């Protein structure tokens, strides 16, 4: 059951798709402390867990920290941070009372989850205009399902997007891109796409291609396509100010850019230099910008990633001027220590400065709305611009798109990647935890930069990270400039990478089925253990294992020099270990704690009783991989079990076609059957 309450006149975020009548009367569960702004508080019992908040640092249980929904270009995902790139204002409190709470609000909002007081959750918006939704259900998955029904179906990418993607900031020339493709193929390392970072553009202008570095993008795209590899270029939020550049000129002419208070176009400095920000809150501006993606699609590109859309601001002209003036003033003064620190901070705080987000406005049906009031909607609407246009221009075809910044609502149009992590062991675990929290808010197509974005990776870190990435819907290896090269073929033991990535490809019938069923039924692809074993008090605290789909639990190794790890089994399960797909071993383990050894080139998973996992031989490219002949990993001991396989062409949007579903039945004596003959069981 969902109940809605309204305070003031909220800005329409378009995060929800269902129109629910707001109730009058007192708000349930929460204590309101009146004021401007109001705050809502809830007393947490010792056993209460607070789930949610999507993309954020720290645990699956969010207790013990203060989170601020304020979309930020935050390159350091360390424990002390309060915000990353997104605003996912949904929590579930689970314990003495269990309910979901969604705060539909476009402004900056804090969730103090036992930070100020250990046993108090306190939510404070920036003003008193917002909608609250309270969701009650039979179970944690049921609460999520109802919430997801409220916010609409999750984005579904083309199937090839589940293949390995290789990225780097940057592959600077077409030849470098060809080399990546060649070396993956030469080494028989599976791969489906290569990303182009900002340097493919001509002076960082969106929808242009550098004529020297990439002289013939259509030829590059078609040559790669022959190798089964797609190109996925980046698009940045800021539009370069340059006479003669069509995107700039059209945007100025049609008033599609964000304005200053005086009506002039706001200027910020980002990668292209001086830029204007498209006003994505205007439907016409969205349509205009969204249609530009076609320029690249027409050249053979099949997917995109939208970056810098918090929006990231290196500087604003106004602020830069203020800083220079202040430095001039300081020049003539005697500098004491306080003045020195003040001087230092002037420059250090230029990036993404709070004041800058108050210097520009959006045109919302003729009314000028200051950016900071709706800050968290910007990235959402940039990506929505692309998503809406894809639906309009290519109604029969899925286009890959994922964004850095997001807000609930964007999950209908795109996936996300989790931004600039580090090549740290601890970030494997951050990656794992975020998967669960992101699934709760409808973002199913997601993953973190495998191997780590900043800092130098190591071969063992990369291997362990790929072994987790083998289960994340987006499996992308990405690294920053200046860091060690980290494509799988850069290391000594290429065969080890081939085995780990090979398992991902072999498991694709299962991974794709589970993803599609989660998307189509408002379910979760990756769940915390507690969602499946709510009565198991130990499972409720497990934050380094995940349930992936209906059949399996995963427990990746995330510490260096470990030959394995402790794993908690909430029930009797069958452990499968893969060294590639030629060497698969299995063992039944009892409920409880086990130390499981895991070699660097091994992928492990645990099958639940009464469940199975269809897998294929695997290939090097999802478009050509044969998934019509399947084998089963299974733990079927006493009763016959069934599995619903989802398979389609991976490209069209004909999701409801009954042909997409095959039921597989397996009896304890090993007898197998399928409901149609499109699939052969080996
Ligand atoms: O200011 O395009 O998160 O993935 O490689 C950095 C360059 C801009 C941030 C993205 C990262 C990307 C990088 N971008």
XYZ file of C-alpha atoms and ligand atoms in Angstrom:
696
model
C 0.000 0.000 0.000
C 1.263 3.469 -0.926
C 0.219 6.633 0.829
C 1.162 10.091 -0.343
C 1.417 13.314 1.639
C 2.183 16.749 0.295
C 3.834 19.751 1.850
C 3.584 23.129 0.108
C 3.875 23.240 -3.657
C 6.552 20.807 -4.786
C 8.391 21.241 -8.045
C 7.153 18.534 -10.439
C 10.120 16.178 -10.679
C 8.386 13.630 -12.892
C 10.071 10.923 -10.857
C 6.802 9.034 -10.374
C 4.475 7.849 -13.097
C 1.376 7.168 -11.010
C -0.908 9.869 -9.875
C -1.849 9.166 -6.274
C -4.173 11.457 -4.385
C -2.384 13.092 -1.450
C -3.923 12.301 1.940
C -4.765 14.910 4.475
C -4.102 14.410 8.140
C -1.011 13.546 10.055
C 1.965 11.932 8.389
C 2.522 8.361 9.622
C 5.705 6.995 11.216
C 7.648 10.267 11.256
C 7.740 13.108 13.720
C 7.709 16.487 12.015
C 9.564 19.307 13.659
C 7.921 22.389 12.262
C 10.127 25.132 10.955
C 11.610 26.432 7.797
C 12.796 24.046 6.662
C 10.891 21.295 8.406
C 12.576 18.075 9.376
C 11.237 14.583 9.770
C 12.567 12.211 12.348
C 12.190 8.580 13.235
C 13.465 6.767 16.270
C 15.574 3.787 15.296
C 15.492 0.670 17.424
C 18.679 -1.302 17.879
C 17.628 -3.911 15.327
C 16.386 -1.488 12.670
C 18.198 -1.494 9.357
C 17.958 1.459 6.992
C 18.313 0.412 3.358
C 18.351 2.528 0.256
C 19.827 5.840 -0.919
C 21.067 4.263 -4.141
C 24.453 5.519 -5.220
C 26.355 6.404 -2.073
C 29.392 5.528 -0.003
C 29.354 3.139 2.973
C 27.140 0.179 3.696
C 24.035 -1.528 2.394
C 22.740 -0.623 5.859
C 23.025 3.156 5.734
C 22.996 3.640 9.514
C 25.784 5.675 11.058
C 26.344 8.454 8.571
C 24.931 11.603 7.054
C 24.083 11.497 3.368
C 23.282 14.592 1.362
C 21.296 14.333 -1.839
C 23.219 16.869 -3.832
C 24.476 15.604 -7.134
C 28.212 16.155 -7.070
C 31.189 15.619 -9.320
C 32.955 13.754 -6.531
C 36.063 11.896 -7.655
C 36.928 10.532 -4.209
C 34.538 7.872 -3.016
C 35.930 7.733 0.471
C 34.018 7.108 3.668
C 33.864 10.724 4.762
C 31.956 11.867 1.701
C 28.295 12.775 2.009
C 27.303 12.888 -1.644
C 28.186 11.225 -4.890
C 26.629 11.897 -8.296
C 23.026 11.099 -7.564
C 19.930 11.849 -5.504
C 18.086 8.629 -4.715
C 15.741 9.683 -1.934
C 14.305 6.295 -1.127
C 14.864 4.381 2.117
C 13.376 1.295 3.699
C 13.357 1.027 7.441
C 13.289 -2.610 8.435
C 12.921 -3.823 11.983
C 10.370 -3.117 14.678
C 8.300 -1.524 11.915
C 8.985 -1.965 8.248
C 8.122 0.599 5.608
C 9.518 2.352 2.569
C 9.785 6.105 2.286
C 10.315 8.087 -0.884
C 10.835 11.810 -0.735
C 9.986 13.260 -4.096
C 11.988 16.436 -4.064
C 14.273 18.217 -6.511
C 16.325 20.227 -4.064
C 19.117 19.411 -1.671
C 18.126 17.073 1.122
C 19.967 15.442 4.011
C 19.448 12.001 5.479
C 21.072 11.938 8.885
C 20.878 8.214 9.509
C 22.064 7.958 13.088
C 24.924 10.396 12.554
C 23.951 13.105 15.040
C 22.163 10.679 17.332
C 22.857 6.963 16.979
C 19.198 6.085 17.236
C 17.604 8.802 15.147
C 16.931 9.111 11.446
C 16.420 12.733 10.539
C 15.549 14.018 7.101
C 15.877 17.696 6.306
C 14.990 19.305 2.962
C 16.037 22.809 1.942
C 12.484 24.119 1.883
C 8.963 22.978 2.686
C 7.737 21.876 -0.724
C 7.842 18.145 -1.238
C 5.884 14.926 -1.568
C 6.337 11.978 0.772
C 5.318 8.450 -0.146
C 4.997 5.763 2.500
C 5.026 2.200 1.277
C 3.954 -0.811 3.285
C 4.257 -4.346 2.048
C 4.545 -8.013 2.925
C 8.303 -8.148 2.602
C 11.294 -6.069 1.616
C 11.113 -7.188 -2.048
C 7.395 -6.389 -2.026
C 8.037 -2.845 -0.783
C 10.625 -2.389 -3.524
C 8.229 -3.799 -6.104
C 5.473 -1.391 -5.110
C 7.889 1.521 -5.145
C 9.097 0.521 -8.573
C 5.529 0.354 -9.804
C 5.205 3.954 -8.657
C 8.295 5.172 -10.504
C 7.963 3.120 -13.687
C 9.774 0.362 -15.470
C 13.557 0.308 -15.485
C 15.603 0.952 -18.601
C 16.509 -2.060 -20.707
C 19.683 -1.875 -22.800
C 20.443 -3.942 -25.890
C 21.797 -7.349 -24.984
C 25.284 -6.704 -26.347
C 25.642 -4.068 -23.612
C 26.022 -6.963 -21.145
C 29.235 -7.958 -22.877
C 32.601 -6.714 -21.674
C 33.241 -3.068 -22.441
C 36.737 -1.616 -22.573
C 37.291 2.040 -21.885
C 40.042 4.502 -21.112
C 40.394 8.232 -20.812
C 41.334 8.240 -23.560
C 42.053 6.199 -26.599
C 43.332 9.245 -28.413
C 43.192 8.066 -32.005
C 41.275 5.653 -34.198
C 44.457 3.594 -34.419
C 44.577 3.203 -30.655
C 40.972 2.011 -30.675
C 41.747 -0.474 -33.433
C 44.687 -1.737 -31.430
C 42.457 -2.406 -28.402
C 40.021 -4.315 -30.603
C 42.785 -6.260 -32.303
C 44.487 -7.244 -29.071
C 41.269 -8.400 -27.420
C 40.385 -10.505 -30.447
C 43.947 -11.773 -30.986
C 44.081 -12.970 -27.398
C 40.585 -14.478 -27.534
C 39.433 -12.233 -24.753
C 35.671 -11.727 -25.082
C 34.598 -8.133 -25.719
C 31.519 -6.372 -27.107
C 32.237 -2.669 -26.991
C 34.893 0.023 -26.703
C 34.161 3.417 -25.190
C 35.424 6.679 -26.577
C 36.256 9.275 -23.932
C 36.289 13.045 -24.537
C 39.315 13.125 -26.838
C 37.426 11.710 -29.830
C 35.639 15.037 -30.097
C 36.880 18.069 -31.896
C 37.985 20.327 -29.040
C 35.475 18.637 -26.728
C 32.454 19.766 -28.736
C 29.506 17.397 -28.291
C 28.434 15.519 -31.427
C 31.618 16.376 -33.324
C 34.505 14.070 -34.168
C 38.121 15.188 -34.308
C 39.009 15.010 -38.007
C 42.674 14.328 -37.383
C 42.534 11.740 -34.625
C 39.400 10.035 -35.959
C 39.429 10.844 -39.671
C 36.745 8.315 -40.638
C 34.479 7.366 -37.766
C 31.972 5.478 -39.971
C 34.785 3.289 -41.290
C 36.136 2.694 -37.802
C 32.649 1.794 -36.586
C 31.990 -0.593 -39.447
C 35.406 -2.265 -39.214
C 34.874 -2.819 -35.506
C 31.353 -4.041 -36.125
C 32.812 -6.743 -38.312
C 34.861 -7.790 -35.327
C 31.701 -7.809 -33.190
C 32.630 -4.638 -31.317
C 30.447 -1.539 -30.910
C 31.574 2.017 -30.280
C 30.242 3.890 -27.260
C 31.226 7.582 -27.223
C 30.888 9.979 -24.286
C 28.721 13.113 -24.329
C 29.320 15.944 -21.856
C 26.710 18.325 -20.492
C 28.406 21.618 -21.384
C 28.177 22.965 -24.933
C 31.274 24.784 -26.147
C 30.850 28.445 -26.977
C 32.251 28.731 -30.469
C 30.983 30.671 -33.453
C 30.007 28.400 -36.288
C 29.364 25.395 -34.026
C 25.780 24.377 -34.759
C 24.879 23.117 -31.294
C 26.049 26.380 -29.752
C 24.383 28.579 -32.352
C 21.050 26.748 -32.318
C 21.004 26.744 -28.531
C 21.577 30.495 -28.372
C 19.047 31.238 -31.085
C 16.287 29.207 -29.450
C 17.002 30.148 -25.835
C 17.811 26.543 -25.001
C 20.607 27.418 -22.576
C 20.428 28.177 -18.871
C 20.306 31.897 -18.159
C 21.727 34.253 -15.596
C 19.324 36.403 -13.600
C 19.759 39.196 -16.147
C 18.669 36.943 -19.004
C 22.105 36.411 -20.554
C 23.377 32.877 -21.115
C 25.258 31.507 -18.117
C 28.914 30.717 -18.816
C 30.885 28.004 -17.051
C 34.318 26.542 -17.638
C 34.469 22.782 -18.218
C 36.553 20.584 -20.564
C 35.636 22.432 -23.778
C 36.620 25.752 -22.163
C 33.763 28.244 -21.942
C 30.404 26.478 -22.199
C 26.677 27.007 -21.889
C 24.510 24.422 -20.157
C 21.461 23.243 -22.097
C 18.298 23.848 -20.117
C 17.162 20.228 -20.079
C 14.085 21.102 -18.053
C 12.554 22.588 -21.200
C 10.907 19.815 -23.215
C 11.867 21.502 -26.526
C 15.492 21.794 -25.437
C 15.471 18.104 -24.521
C 14.087 17.183 -27.886
C 16.616 19.349 -29.697
C 19.613 17.984 -27.760
C 18.315 14.430 -27.821
C 18.013 14.462 -31.582
C 21.696 15.423 -31.870
C 22.734 11.922 -30.783
C 21.536 10.802 -34.199
C 24.521 12.581 -35.749
C 26.750 9.922 -34.193
C 24.305 7.043 -34.568
C 24.246 7.784 -38.291
C 28.006 7.237 -38.277
C 27.646 3.767 -36.826
C 27.772 4.397 -33.099
C 25.421 2.251 -30.973
C 25.629 3.551 -27.451
C 26.542 6.531 -25.288
C 27.597 7.593 -21.822
C 26.571 10.994 -20.513
C 29.149 12.648 -18.277
C 29.641 15.830 -16.246
C 25.897 16.236 -15.854
C 25.644 17.072 -12.144
C 26.489 19.496 -13.811
C 30.204 19.658 -13.026
C 31.478 23.235 -13.094
C 35.219 23.873 -13.011
C 34.511 27.589 -12.635
C 31.977 30.266 -13.438
C 33.119 33.549 -14.920
C 31.543 35.494 -12.074
C 33.226 33.460 -9.423
C 36.593 33.584 -11.144
C 36.326 37.360 -11.240
C 35.482 37.473 -7.530
C 38.452 35.276 -6.728
C 40.837 37.459 -8.714
C 39.475 40.603 -7.070
C 39.903 39.108 -3.648
C 43.454 38.038 -4.455
C 44.195 41.571 -5.658
C 42.852 42.920 -2.395
C 44.962 40.474 -0.398
C 48.116 41.455 -2.292
C 48.270 44.785 -0.556
C 47.569 43.402 2.907
C 49.671 41.857 5.544
C 49.048 38.131 5.385
C 48.581 36.410 8.718
C 47.827 32.704 8.963
C 44.068 33.173 8.720
C 44.459 35.330 5.646
C 46.800 32.760 4.174
C 44.280 29.969 4.610
C 41.547 32.175 3.232
C 43.772 32.892 0.220
C 44.478 29.213 -0.316
C 40.808 28.237 -0.104
C 39.845 30.871 -2.656
C 41.444 28.811 -5.361
C 40.907 25.356 -3.871
C 37.129 25.856 -3.699
C 36.575 27.044 -7.239
C 35.407 23.676 -8.623
C 31.724 22.849 -8.221
C 31.242 25.814 -5.914
C 27.847 26.010 -4.217
C 27.444 29.674 -5.129
C 27.729 28.862 -8.806
C 24.630 26.700 -8.663
C 22.723 29.812 -7.580
C 23.901 31.873 -10.516
C 21.775 30.329 -13.234
C 18.146 29.642 -13.992
C 15.893 27.275 -15.847
C 12.882 28.299 -17.850
C 9.994 26.224 -16.569
C 6.872 27.160 -18.541
C 7.983 30.759 -18.642
C 8.945 30.945 -14.997
C 12.614 31.319 -14.092
C 13.610 28.694 -11.513
C 16.994 29.050 -9.837
C 19.159 26.030 -10.512
C 19.903 25.064 -6.898
C 16.164 24.498 -6.302
C 16.107 21.729 -8.865
C 19.776 20.812 -8.918
C 19.253 17.077 -8.638
C 17.106 16.924 -11.768
C 19.756 18.107 -14.198
C 21.586 14.887 -15.069
C 18.290 13.012 -15.098
C 16.896 15.355 -17.713
C 20.026 15.403 -19.826
C 19.854 11.644 -20.077
C 16.111 11.718 -20.497
C 16.695 13.984 -23.498
C 18.642 11.146 -25.088
C 16.277 8.408 -23.914
C 13.125 10.173 -25.126
C 14.681 10.806 -28.500
C 15.813 7.225 -28.864
C 12.283 6.033 -28.158
C 10.961 8.461 -30.748
C 13.603 7.921 -33.442
C 14.207 4.204 -32.994
C 10.957 2.762 -31.666
C 11.982 -0.787 -32.546
C 15.536 -0.652 -31.329
C 17.184 -0.329 -27.944
C 20.070 2.137 -27.721
C 22.679 1.815 -24.981
C 22.892 4.801 -22.690
C 24.229 5.289 -19.206
C 24.749 8.430 -17.246
C 26.979 9.600 -14.425
C 24.503 11.828 -12.617
C 21.008 10.584 -11.893
C 17.862 10.964 -9.867
C 14.930 8.631 -9.453
C 12.977 8.881 -12.703
C 16.072 8.639 -14.858
C 16.070 4.900 -14.291
C 13.332 4.715 -16.950
C 15.643 6.096 -19.618
C 19.136 4.823 -18.851
C 21.551 3.013 -16.610
C 24.497 4.505 -14.758
C 28.144 3.808 -14.172
C 29.258 4.559 -10.655
C 31.803 7.265 -11.474
C 35.397 7.822 -10.507
C 36.480 5.114 -8.109
C 40.074 4.219 -7.312
C 42.167 1.146 -7.969
C 41.726 0.175 -4.345
C 40.735 -3.179 -2.891
C 38.145 -1.483 -0.723
C 36.397 -0.236 -3.841
C 35.545 -3.742 -4.988
C 33.351 -3.894 -1.913
C 31.921 -0.415 -2.491
C 31.021 -1.629 -5.983
C 29.235 -4.683 -4.586
C 27.233 -2.761 -1.981
C 26.093 -0.113 -4.422
C 24.650 -2.740 -6.747
C 22.115 -3.696 -4.104
C 21.178 -0.129 -3.186
C 20.886 0.920 -6.823
C 18.560 -1.953 -7.637
C 16.183 -0.773 -4.912
C 15.728 2.557 -6.702
C 15.187 1.002 -10.116
C 18.673 1.371 -11.523
C 19.325 -2.146 -12.720
C 21.785 -1.505 -15.517
C 24.834 -0.389 -13.567
C 28.399 -1.210 -12.718
C 31.610 0.395 -11.481
C 34.870 0.984 -13.319
C 36.486 -2.447 -13.160
C 40.156 -2.346 -12.226
C 39.580 1.089 -10.753
C 39.529 4.486 -12.483
C 42.147 6.540 -10.638
C 45.559 5.294 -9.449
C 47.505 2.319 -10.718
C 45.850 -1.051 -10.681
C 47.564 -4.406 -10.212
C 46.983 -7.673 -12.002
C 45.490 -9.412 -8.970
C 43.169 -6.485 -8.181
C 41.975 -6.468 -11.765
C 41.323 -10.197 -11.778
C 39.377 -10.119 -8.518
C 37.403 -7.128 -9.745
C 36.511 -8.858 -13.002
C 35.255 -11.799 -10.941
C 32.692 -9.457 -9.344
C 32.113 -7.596 -12.616
C 31.203 -10.936 -14.183
C 27.864 -10.521 -12.389
C 27.181 -6.786 -12.750
C 24.927 -5.885 -15.692
C 27.391 -3.246 -16.876
C 30.818 -4.918 -17.012
C 33.187 -2.145 -17.989
C 36.924 -1.768 -17.482
C 37.745 1.951 -17.381
C 40.788 3.922 -16.278
C 41.945 7.490 -16.102
C 44.782 9.012 -18.101
C 48.098 8.834 -16.319
C 47.346 5.464 -14.759
C 48.821 2.100 -15.635
C 47.299 0.545 -18.725
C 44.737 -2.014 -17.569
C 43.190 -3.731 -20.568
C 43.149 -7.454 -19.865
C 45.945 -8.098 -22.387
C 48.354 -5.743 -20.577
C 49.082 -8.298 -17.869
C 51.249 -11.429 -17.681
C 48.433 -13.936 -17.310
C 46.102 -13.140 -20.140
C 44.732 -16.680 -19.916
C 43.498 -15.945 -16.400
C 41.502 -12.942 -17.627
C 40.193 -15.033 -20.515
C 38.865 -17.582 -18.040
C 37.205 -15.040 -15.739
C 35.579 -13.039 -18.543
C 34.686 -16.314 -20.253
C 32.533 -17.287 -17.274
C 30.546 -14.077 -17.649
C 29.811 -14.926 -21.276
C 28.911 -18.514 -20.431
C 26.488 -17.363 -17.721
C 24.775 -14.887 -20.038
C 21.575 -16.951 -20.501
C 21.079 -16.703 -16.729
C 22.316 -13.129 -16.276
C 20.154 -11.819 -19.110
C 17.084 -13.777 -17.984
C 17.379 -12.539 -14.442
C 17.996 -8.953 -15.511
C 15.038 -8.967 -17.898
C 12.678 -10.562 -15.408
C 13.732 -8.012 -12.773
C 13.183 -5.144 -15.204
C 9.844 -6.425 -16.483
C 8.445 -7.342 -13.053
C 9.831 -4.453 -10.979
C 12.139 -6.868 -9.216
C 15.744 -6.693 -8.151
C 18.576 -8.335 -10.066
C 21.035 -7.910 -7.165
C 19.694 -8.176 -3.622
C 21.140 -8.091 -0.120
C 20.902 -11.494 1.601
C 18.416 -10.055 4.079
C 15.846 -9.552 1.316
C 15.752 -13.297 0.757
C 16.452 -14.521 4.307
C 14.745 -11.903 6.504
C 14.472 -14.259 9.476
C 18.169 -15.075 9.519
C 19.751 -12.590 11.908
C 23.261 -13.227 10.622
C 22.209 -12.863 6.979
C 20.655 -9.516 7.847
C 24.113 -8.169 8.554
C 25.980 -9.619 5.579
C 27.297 -6.831 3.353
C 29.921 -8.587 1.258
C 27.801 -11.165 -0.517
C 24.827 -10.667 -2.834
C 21.948 -12.655 -4.221
C 22.026 -12.422 -8.014
C 18.708 -13.340 -9.542
C 16.586 -16.106 -8.090
C 19.113 -18.952 -8.117
C 22.469 -17.822 -6.830
C 24.511 -16.082 -4.182
C 27.905 -14.564 -4.939
C 30.810 -13.901 -2.582
C 33.739 -12.304 -4.395
C 37.213 -12.009 -2.887
C 38.079 -8.377 -2.155
C 41.294 -8.544 -0.137
C 44.790 -8.717 -1.557
C 46.916 -11.830 -1.128
C 43.968 -13.804 0.195
C 43.657 -17.348 -1.100
C 39.929 -17.234 -0.453
C 37.429 -15.868 2.032
C 34.819 -16.696 4.617
C 31.351 -17.052 3.184
C 28.097 -17.282 5.095
C 25.514 -19.711 3.743
C 22.007 -18.866 4.955
C 20.933 -22.326 3.850
C 22.438 -25.469 2.369
C 23.780 -24.604 -1.071
C 25.832 -26.040 -3.879
C 29.131 -24.281 -4.466
C 30.319 -24.144 -8.060
C 33.863 -23.122 -8.912
C 34.771 -22.167 -12.450
C 38.229 -22.032 -13.935
C 36.970 -20.913 -17.244
C 34.118 -23.112 -18.316
C 36.166 -26.201 -18.998
C 36.956 -26.813 -15.379
C 33.852 -26.663 -13.239
C 33.744 -28.329 -9.856
C 30.929 -28.438 -7.363
C 30.380 -29.309 -3.741
C 27.343 -29.254 -1.465
C 27.878 -27.151 1.649
C 25.759 -26.959 4.777
C 24.203 -23.784 6.126
C 26.725 -21.752 8.143
C 30.210 -20.309 7.828
C 32.772 -21.729 5.462
C 36.228 -20.723 4.354
C 36.271 -21.086 0.578
C 39.531 -20.964 -1.334
C 39.323 -19.066 -4.597
C 42.193 -18.891 -7.069
C 42.896 -15.643 -8.869
C 41.423 -16.993 -12.071
C 38.400 -18.594 -10.453
C 34.798 -17.411 -10.331
C 32.600 -18.965 -7.666
C 28.865 -18.991 -7.073
C 26.426 -20.780 -4.792
C 23.223 -22.324 -6.133
C 20.190 -22.326 -3.849
C 18.273 -25.551 -3.253
C 15.576 -26.183 -5.811
C 17.207 -23.828 -8.282
C 19.225 -23.953 -11.449
C 21.371 -21.766 -13.657
C 21.323 -22.271 -17.408
C 24.643 -21.566 -19.085
C 26.146 -21.917 -22.509
C 29.576 -22.509 -23.903
C 30.260 -18.824 -24.096
C 31.856 -16.967 -26.920
C 33.808 -13.824 -27.606
C 30.896 -11.628 -28.633
C 27.265 -11.724 -27.542
C 25.841 -11.055 -31.001
C 27.207 -14.319 -32.302
C 27.347 -16.438 -29.170
C 25.188 -19.550 -29.428
C 22.723 -19.666 -26.556
C 20.406 -22.267 -28.018
C 22.299 -25.173 -26.457
C 22.316 -24.941 -22.714
C 23.670 -26.847 -19.766
C 22.483 -26.488 -16.206
C 24.183 -25.770 -12.931
C 21.695 -27.138 -10.471
C 20.923 -28.022 -6.913
C 17.848 -30.167 -7.338
C 17.806 -32.950 -4.772
C 14.280 -33.992 -3.891
C 11.563 -32.237 -5.892
C 11.492 -31.381 -9.598
C 12.365 -27.724 -10.129
C 11.602 -25.258 -12.867
C 13.359 -22.227 -14.266
C 11.918 -19.505 -16.457
C 14.413 -18.597 -19.151
C 14.006 -15.250 -20.903
C 15.531 -14.924 -24.360
C 14.825 -12.531 -27.193
C 16.663 -10.915 -30.094
C 18.377 -8.586 -27.612
C 17.592 -5.537 -29.684
C 13.887 -4.977 -30.271
C 11.393 -3.867 -27.647
C 8.963 -6.737 -28.013
C 9.320 -7.721 -24.368
C 5.883 -9.191 -23.806
C 6.105 -11.756 -26.600
C 5.401 -15.199 -25.072
C 8.073 -16.598 -27.410
C 10.625 -14.909 -25.173
C 9.927 -17.365 -22.366
C 10.969 -20.986 -22.047
C 10.323 -23.085 -18.977
C 13.034 -25.554 -18.082
C 12.122 -28.472 -15.825
C 14.660 -30.622 -14.048
C 13.910 -33.677 -11.907
C 16.139 -35.004 -9.147
C 16.986 -38.009 -11.326
C 18.487 -35.634 -13.901
C 15.616 -35.721 -16.411
C 15.304 -32.340 -18.145
C 12.783 -30.810 -20.466
C 11.919 -27.459 -21.985
C 8.556 -25.949 -22.901
C 9.561 -25.321 -26.509
C 12.180 -26.556 -28.894
C 14.058 -23.303 -29.450
C 16.375 -24.422 -26.672
C 18.267 -27.699 -26.457
C 19.421 -28.918 -23.088
C 22.728 -30.750 -23.157
O 36.614 15.548 -15.299
O 35.883 12.356 -19.576
O 33.673 10.094 -14.516
O 34.765 8.361 -16.404
O 36.889 9.326 -17.975
C 36.682 14.187 -15.633
C 36.911 12.162 -18.662
C 35.683 13.874 -16.706
C 34.798 11.948 -15.540
C 34.223 10.574 -15.728
C 35.291 9.646 -16.222
C 35.840 10.167 -17.530
C 36.383 11.591 -17.336
N 35.332 12.465 -16.801
